[in-house]
mmCIF file of C-alpha atoms in Angstrom:
data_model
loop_
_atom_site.group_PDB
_atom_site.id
_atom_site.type_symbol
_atom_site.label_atom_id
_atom_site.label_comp_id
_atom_site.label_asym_id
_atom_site.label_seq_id
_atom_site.Cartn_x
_atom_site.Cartn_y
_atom_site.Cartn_z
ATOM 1 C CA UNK A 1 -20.007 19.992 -1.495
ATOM 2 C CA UNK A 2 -20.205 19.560 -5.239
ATOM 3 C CA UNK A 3 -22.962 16.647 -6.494
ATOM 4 C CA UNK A 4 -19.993 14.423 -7.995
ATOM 5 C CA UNK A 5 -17.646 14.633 -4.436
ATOM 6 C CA UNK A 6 -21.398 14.151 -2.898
ATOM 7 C CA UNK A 7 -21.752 11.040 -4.640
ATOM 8 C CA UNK A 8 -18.072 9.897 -4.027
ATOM 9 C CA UNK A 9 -18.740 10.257 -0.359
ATOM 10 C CA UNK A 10 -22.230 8.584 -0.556
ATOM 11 C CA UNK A 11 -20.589 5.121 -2.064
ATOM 12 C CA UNK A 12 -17.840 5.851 0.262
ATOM 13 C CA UNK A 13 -20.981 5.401 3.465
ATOM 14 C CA UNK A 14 -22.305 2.619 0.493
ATOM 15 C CA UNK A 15 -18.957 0.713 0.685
ATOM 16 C CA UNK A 16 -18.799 0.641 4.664
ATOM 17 C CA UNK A 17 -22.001 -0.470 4.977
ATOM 18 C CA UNK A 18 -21.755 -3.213 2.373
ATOM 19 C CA UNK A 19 -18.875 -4.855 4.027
ATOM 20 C CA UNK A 20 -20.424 -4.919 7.332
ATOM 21 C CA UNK A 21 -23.202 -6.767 5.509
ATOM 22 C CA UNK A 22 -20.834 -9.566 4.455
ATOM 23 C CA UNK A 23 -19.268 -9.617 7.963
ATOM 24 C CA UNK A 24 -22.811 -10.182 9.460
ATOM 25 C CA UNK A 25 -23.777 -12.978 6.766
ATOM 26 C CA UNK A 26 -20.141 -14.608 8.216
ATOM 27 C CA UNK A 27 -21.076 -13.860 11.643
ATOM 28 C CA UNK A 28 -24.750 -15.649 11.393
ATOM 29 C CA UNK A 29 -23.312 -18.514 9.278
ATOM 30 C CA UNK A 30 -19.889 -19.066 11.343
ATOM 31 C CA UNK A 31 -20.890 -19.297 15.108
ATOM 32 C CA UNK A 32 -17.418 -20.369 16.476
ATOM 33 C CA UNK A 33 -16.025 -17.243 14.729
ATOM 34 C CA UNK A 34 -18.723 -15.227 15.814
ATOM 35 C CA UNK A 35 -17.400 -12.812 17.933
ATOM 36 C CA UNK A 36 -14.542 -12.173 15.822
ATOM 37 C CA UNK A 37 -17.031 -11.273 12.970
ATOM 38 C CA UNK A 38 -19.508 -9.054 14.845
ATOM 39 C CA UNK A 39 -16.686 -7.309 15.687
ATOM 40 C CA UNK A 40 -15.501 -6.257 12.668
ATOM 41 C CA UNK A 41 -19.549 -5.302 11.847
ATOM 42 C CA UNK A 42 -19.342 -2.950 14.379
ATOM 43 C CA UNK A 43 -16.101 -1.190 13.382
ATOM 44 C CA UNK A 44 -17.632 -0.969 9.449
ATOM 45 C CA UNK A 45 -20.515 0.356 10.505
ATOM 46 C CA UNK A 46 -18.692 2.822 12.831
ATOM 47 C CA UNK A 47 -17.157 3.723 9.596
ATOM 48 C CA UNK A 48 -19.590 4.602 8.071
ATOM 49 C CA UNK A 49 -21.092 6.431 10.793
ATOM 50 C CA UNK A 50 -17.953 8.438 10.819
ATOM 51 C CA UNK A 51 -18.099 9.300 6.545
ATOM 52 C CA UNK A 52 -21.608 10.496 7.231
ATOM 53 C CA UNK A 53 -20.901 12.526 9.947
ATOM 54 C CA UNK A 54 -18.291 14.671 8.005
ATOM 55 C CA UNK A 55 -20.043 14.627 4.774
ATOM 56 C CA UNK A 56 -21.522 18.312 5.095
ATOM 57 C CA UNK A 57 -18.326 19.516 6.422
ATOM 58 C CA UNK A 58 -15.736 20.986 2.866
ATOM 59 C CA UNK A 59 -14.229 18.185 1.327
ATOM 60 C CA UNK A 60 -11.357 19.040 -1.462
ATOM 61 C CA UNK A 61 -11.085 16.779 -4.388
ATOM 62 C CA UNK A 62 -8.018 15.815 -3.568
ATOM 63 C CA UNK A 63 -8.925 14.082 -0.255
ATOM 64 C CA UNK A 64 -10.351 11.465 -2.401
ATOM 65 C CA UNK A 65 -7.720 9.313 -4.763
ATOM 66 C CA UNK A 66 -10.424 6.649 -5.674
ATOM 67 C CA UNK A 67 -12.606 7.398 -8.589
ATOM 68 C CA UNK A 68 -16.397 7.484 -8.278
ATOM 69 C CA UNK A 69 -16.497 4.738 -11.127
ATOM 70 C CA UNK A 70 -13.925 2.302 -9.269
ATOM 71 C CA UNK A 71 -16.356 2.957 -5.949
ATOM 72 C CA UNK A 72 -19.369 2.151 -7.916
ATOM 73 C CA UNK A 73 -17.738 -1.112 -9.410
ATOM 74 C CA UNK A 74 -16.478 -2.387 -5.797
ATOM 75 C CA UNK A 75 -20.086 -1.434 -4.444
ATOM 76 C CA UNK A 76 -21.469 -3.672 -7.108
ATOM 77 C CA UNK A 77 -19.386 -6.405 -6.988
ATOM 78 C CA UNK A 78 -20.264 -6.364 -2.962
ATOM 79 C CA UNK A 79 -23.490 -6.153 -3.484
ATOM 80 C CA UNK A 80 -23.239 -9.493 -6.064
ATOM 81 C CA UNK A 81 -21.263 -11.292 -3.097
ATOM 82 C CA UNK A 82 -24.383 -10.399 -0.247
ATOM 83 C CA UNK A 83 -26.731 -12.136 -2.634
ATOM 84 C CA UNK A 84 -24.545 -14.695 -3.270
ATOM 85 C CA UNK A 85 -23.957 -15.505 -0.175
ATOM 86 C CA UNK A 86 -27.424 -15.471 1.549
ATOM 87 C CA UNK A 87 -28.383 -17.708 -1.077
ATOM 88 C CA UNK A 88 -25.433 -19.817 -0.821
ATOM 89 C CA UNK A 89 -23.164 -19.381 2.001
ATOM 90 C CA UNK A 90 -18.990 -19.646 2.020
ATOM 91 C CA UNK A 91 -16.704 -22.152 3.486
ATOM 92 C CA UNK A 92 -15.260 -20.562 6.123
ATOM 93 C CA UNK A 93 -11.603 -20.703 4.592
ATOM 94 C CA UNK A 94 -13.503 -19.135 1.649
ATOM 95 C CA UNK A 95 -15.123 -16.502 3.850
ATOM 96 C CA UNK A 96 -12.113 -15.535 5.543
ATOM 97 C CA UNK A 97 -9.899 -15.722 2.139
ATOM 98 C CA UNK A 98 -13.042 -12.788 1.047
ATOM 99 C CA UNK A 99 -12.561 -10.852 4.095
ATOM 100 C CA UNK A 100 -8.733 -10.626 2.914
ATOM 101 C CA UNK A 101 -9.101 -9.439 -0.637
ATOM 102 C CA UNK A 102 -11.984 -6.551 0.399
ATOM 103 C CA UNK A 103 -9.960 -5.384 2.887
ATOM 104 C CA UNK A 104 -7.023 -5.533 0.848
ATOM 105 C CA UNK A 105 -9.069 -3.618 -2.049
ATOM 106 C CA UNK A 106 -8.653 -0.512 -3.878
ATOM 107 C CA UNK A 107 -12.301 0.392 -2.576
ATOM 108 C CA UNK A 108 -12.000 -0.696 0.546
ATOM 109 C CA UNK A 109 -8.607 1.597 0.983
ATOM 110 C CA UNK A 110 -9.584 4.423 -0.614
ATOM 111 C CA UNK A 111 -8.352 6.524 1.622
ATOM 112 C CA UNK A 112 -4.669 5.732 1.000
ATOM 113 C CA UNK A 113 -3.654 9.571 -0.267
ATOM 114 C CA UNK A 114 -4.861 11.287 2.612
ATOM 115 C CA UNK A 115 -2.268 9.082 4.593
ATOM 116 C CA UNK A 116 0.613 11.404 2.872
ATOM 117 C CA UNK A 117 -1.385 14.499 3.704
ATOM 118 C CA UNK A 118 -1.114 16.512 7.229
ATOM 119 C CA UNK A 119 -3.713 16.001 9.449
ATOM 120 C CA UNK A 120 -5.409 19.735 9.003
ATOM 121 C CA UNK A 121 -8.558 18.922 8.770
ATOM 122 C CA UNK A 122 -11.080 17.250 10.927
ATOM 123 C CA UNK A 123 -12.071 14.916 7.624
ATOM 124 C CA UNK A 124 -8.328 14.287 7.040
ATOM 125 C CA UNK A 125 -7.980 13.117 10.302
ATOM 126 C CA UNK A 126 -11.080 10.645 10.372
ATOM 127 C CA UNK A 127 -10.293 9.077 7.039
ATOM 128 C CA UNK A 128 -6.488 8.902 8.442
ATOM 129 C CA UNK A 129 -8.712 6.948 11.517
ATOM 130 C CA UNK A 130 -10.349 5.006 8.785
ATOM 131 C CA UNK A 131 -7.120 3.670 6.831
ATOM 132 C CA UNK A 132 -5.149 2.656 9.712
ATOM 133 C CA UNK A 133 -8.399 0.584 10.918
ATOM 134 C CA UNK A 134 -8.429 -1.171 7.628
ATOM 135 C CA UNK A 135 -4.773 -2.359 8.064
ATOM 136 C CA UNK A 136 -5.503 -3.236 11.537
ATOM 137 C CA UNK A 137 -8.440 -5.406 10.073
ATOM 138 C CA UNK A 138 -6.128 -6.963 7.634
ATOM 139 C CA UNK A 139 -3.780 -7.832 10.365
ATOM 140 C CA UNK A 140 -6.310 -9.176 12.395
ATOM 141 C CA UNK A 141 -7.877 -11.244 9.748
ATOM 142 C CA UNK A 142 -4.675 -12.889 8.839
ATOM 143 C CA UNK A 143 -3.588 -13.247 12.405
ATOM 144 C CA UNK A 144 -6.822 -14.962 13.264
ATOM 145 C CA UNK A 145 -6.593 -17.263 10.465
ATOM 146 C CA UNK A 146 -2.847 -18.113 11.548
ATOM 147 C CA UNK A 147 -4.401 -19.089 15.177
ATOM 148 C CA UNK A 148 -7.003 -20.781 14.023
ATOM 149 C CA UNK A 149 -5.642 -22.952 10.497
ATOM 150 C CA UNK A 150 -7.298 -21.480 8.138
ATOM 151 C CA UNK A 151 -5.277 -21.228 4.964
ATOM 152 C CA UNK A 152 -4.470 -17.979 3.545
ATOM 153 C CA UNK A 153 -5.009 -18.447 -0.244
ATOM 154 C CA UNK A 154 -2.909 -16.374 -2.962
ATOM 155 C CA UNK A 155 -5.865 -15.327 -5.072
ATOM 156 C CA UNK A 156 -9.754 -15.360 -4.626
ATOM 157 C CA UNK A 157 -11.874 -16.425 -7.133
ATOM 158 C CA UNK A 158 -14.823 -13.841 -6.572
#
C-alpha cells in the first residue's frame, strides 16, 4: 500500500474510533439512553477493527472517494467536539441532533463509491458492510429520537 492510501486508511481507523469516543461521552453522561449509546460504541469500534484488519491487504485508489484532507478535517473537528464535550457535556436533544449530522457526514460515509462497485474484493465487501451500518445507524438514531421526543433539528451548530 502506497504511504498516502496508508494514511487515508489510518484516519479512516482515526474516524471510527473518534466517533465511538463521542458515543461513550453520551453513553456516560445519558444513563436512560445508555444502552442505546454503548451500542453504537461497539459497532464503531467494530469498524474500526474491521479497516485495520484489511489495511495490509491491496487497496486501489479508487476504493476511496473521500480525500485524505476532508478525513483529516472531520478527524479534527471530532476531536474539537471530545474535548468539548468532556469539559462541557450536551443536552441530550443536542447530543442526539450530533449523532445525526456525523453520521450523516461526508467523513463518516466515506465509503459511498464502493457502494456502486461489485463486491470483488474482500475490502469492497467490508466497506460495503461498513456503509450500510452507517445508514442503519442513521435510521436508528432518528427512529429512537421519534420514540423517545427528542426533536430532530434541521441544522447543528457544531
Amino acid at each position: 500500500m502506497n504511504t498516502d492510501l496508508s494514511k487515508l486508511v489510518d484516519e479512516s481507523i482515526r474516524l471510527e474510533l473518534y466517533v465511538a469516543d463521542i458515543y461513550m461521552i453520551f453513553y456516560k453522561i445519558f444513563p436512560e439512553d445508555s444502552v442505546f449509546w454503548w451500542k453504537l460504541v461497539l459497532e464503531e469500534k467494530h469498524h474500526a477493527a474491521l479497516i485495520e484488519s484489511i489495511k495490509n491487504t491491496v487497496f486501489s485508489n479508487e476504493l476511496f472517494d473521500t480525500s485524505f484532507q476532508v478525513l483529516l478535517i472531520t478527524n479534527n473537528k471530532l476531536a474539537s467536539l471530545i474535548n468539548e464535550y468532556n469539559q462541557n457535556p450536551p443536552s441530550r436533544e443536542s447530543a442526539f441532533n450530533t449523532a445525526l449530522e456525523i453520521e450523516q457526514s461526508t467523513g463518516e460515509l466515506h465509503v459511498q463509491l464502493v457502494m456502486e462497485k461489485s463486491a470483488g474484493t474482500i475490502a469492497v465487501k467490508i466497506f460495503q458492510e461498513l456503509n450500510s451500518d452507517n445508514k442503519d445507524h442513521l435510521n436508528r438514531i432518528r427512529s429512537y429520537m421519534a420514540t423517545n421526543g427528542i426533536e430532530i433539528r434541521n441544522s447543528i451548530t457544531k
